[in-house]
């Protein structure tokens, strides 16, 4: 009985956390405004990551607060941004 109640409480807590996430989107381009595929997009301090597709687009599930996101790809300078989950961003990476 005690373990069943504990499991139920954990499931309710996990469901509440999952409902607090919002889809966040953006694009990454190079200095010539061409889409950059295979850029790693990482939410700092959470471990959530994504990669840009062939059109430079990425999708992440973000919590309701402001977060810091890092963008990196070999041959380009890494960049970080503070973003709000309601934003859609365009990021430009410069060659190294």
Tab-separated table of C-alpha atoms in Angstrom:
chain	number	residue	atom	x	y	z
A	1	UNK	CA	0.000	0.000	0.000
A	2	UNK	CA	2.760	2.430	0.958
A	3	UNK	CA	4.685	1.727	-2.278
A	4	UNK	CA	1.549	2.045	-4.386
A	5	UNK	CA	0.855	5.517	-2.966
A	6	UNK	CA	4.470	6.545	-3.538
A	7	UNK	CA	4.305	5.359	-7.167
A	8	UNK	CA	1.039	7.238	-7.714
A	9	UNK	CA	2.534	10.450	-6.326
A	10	UNK	CA	5.583	10.087	-8.593
A	11	UNK	CA	3.392	9.600	-11.661
A	12	UNK	CA	1.316	12.680	-10.815
A	13	UNK	CA	4.510	14.731	-10.301
A	14	UNK	CA	6.025	13.557	-13.613
A	15	UNK	CA	2.808	14.355	-15.465
A	16	UNK	CA	2.724	17.848	-13.937
A	17	UNK	CA	6.302	18.472	-15.071
A	18	UNK	CA	5.580	17.244	-18.584
A	19	UNK	CA	2.627	19.608	-18.922
A	20	UNK	CA	4.839	22.570	-18.054
A	21	UNK	CA	6.943	22.179	-21.217
A	22	UNK	CA	6.408	24.179	-24.392
A	23	UNK	CA	7.651	23.531	-27.923
A	24	UNK	CA	10.400	26.022	-28.787
A	25	UNK	CA	11.629	26.480	-32.360
A	26	UNK	CA	14.280	28.355	-34.253
A	27	UNK	CA	16.700	28.339	-37.141
A	28	UNK	CA	20.479	28.495	-37.365
A	29	UNK	CA	22.232	30.071	-40.349
A	30	UNK	CA	25.800	30.860	-41.338
A	31	UNK	CA	27.163	34.365	-41.967
A	32	UNK	CA	25.856	34.175	-45.568
A	33	UNK	CA	22.330	33.425	-44.264
A	34	UNK	CA	22.448	29.822	-45.496
A	35	UNK	CA	20.846	27.187	-43.241
A	36	UNK	CA	23.307	25.247	-41.074
A	37	UNK	CA	22.470	21.559	-40.607
A	38	UNK	CA	23.856	19.423	-37.774
A	39	UNK	CA	24.269	22.256	-35.262
A	40	UNK	CA	24.023	21.012	-31.690
A	41	UNK	CA	21.444	23.011	-29.726
A	42	UNK	CA	21.651	22.429	-25.966
A	43	UNK	CA	19.692	23.833	-23.040
A	44	UNK	CA	22.336	24.606	-20.426
A	45	UNK	CA	21.884	23.003	-16.990
A	46	UNK	CA	19.151	20.615	-18.156
A	47	UNK	CA	20.762	18.288	-20.692
A	48	UNK	CA	17.984	18.747	-23.267
A	49	UNK	CA	19.562	18.705	-26.739
A	50	UNK	CA	18.557	18.832	-30.385
A	51	UNK	CA	20.248	19.024	-33.778
A	52	UNK	CA	19.298	21.273	-36.639
A	53	UNK	CA	17.827	19.613	-39.710
A	54	UNK	CA	18.858	20.239	-43.332
A	55	UNK	CA	16.981	23.555	-43.274
A	56	UNK	CA	18.747	24.709	-40.097
A	57	UNK	CA	15.566	24.259	-38.026
A	58	UNK	CA	15.447	22.861	-34.493
A	59	UNK	CA	12.721	21.994	-31.990
A	60	UNK	CA	13.081	21.767	-28.195
A	61	UNK	CA	10.730	21.298	-25.259
A	62	UNK	CA	11.422	24.131	-22.806
A	63	UNK	CA	10.210	24.786	-19.269
A	64	UNK	CA	8.121	27.851	-18.469
A	65	UNK	CA	11.057	29.969	-17.371
A	66	UNK	CA	13.847	31.741	-19.225
A	67	UNK	CA	16.727	29.436	-20.141
A	68	UNK	CA	20.183	29.702	-21.688
A	69	UNK	CA	20.751	27.793	-24.930
A	70	UNK	CA	24.128	26.941	-26.491
A	71	UNK	CA	24.697	26.469	-30.231
A	72	UNK	CA	27.796	24.697	-31.570
A	73	UNK	CA	29.139	23.130	-34.743
A	74	UNK	CA	32.651	22.231	-35.870
A	75	UNK	CA	34.224	25.045	-37.892
A	76	UNK	CA	31.991	27.735	-36.337
A	77	UNK	CA	32.190	29.865	-33.209
A	78	UNK	CA	29.890	28.613	-30.466
A	79	UNK	CA	27.211	31.011	-29.248
A	80	UNK	CA	24.760	31.164	-26.342
A	81	UNK	CA	21.447	32.982	-25.921
A	82	UNK	CA	19.027	33.669	-23.096
A	83	UNK	CA	15.566	32.826	-24.406
A	84	UNK	CA	12.006	32.789	-23.216
A	85	UNK	CA	9.918	29.805	-24.240
A	86	UNK	CA	7.525	32.031	-26.181
A	87	UNK	CA	10.263	33.178	-28.544
A	88	UNK	CA	11.199	31.827	-31.948
A	89	UNK	CA	14.828	32.612	-32.646
A	90	UNK	CA	17.131	33.002	-35.617
A	91	UNK	CA	20.788	32.431	-34.838
A	92	UNK	CA	23.796	33.202	-37.026
A	93	UNK	CA	27.058	31.349	-36.398
A	94	UNK	CA	30.315	32.832	-37.647
A	95	UNK	CA	33.161	30.741	-39.059
A	96	UNK	CA	36.183	30.245	-36.808
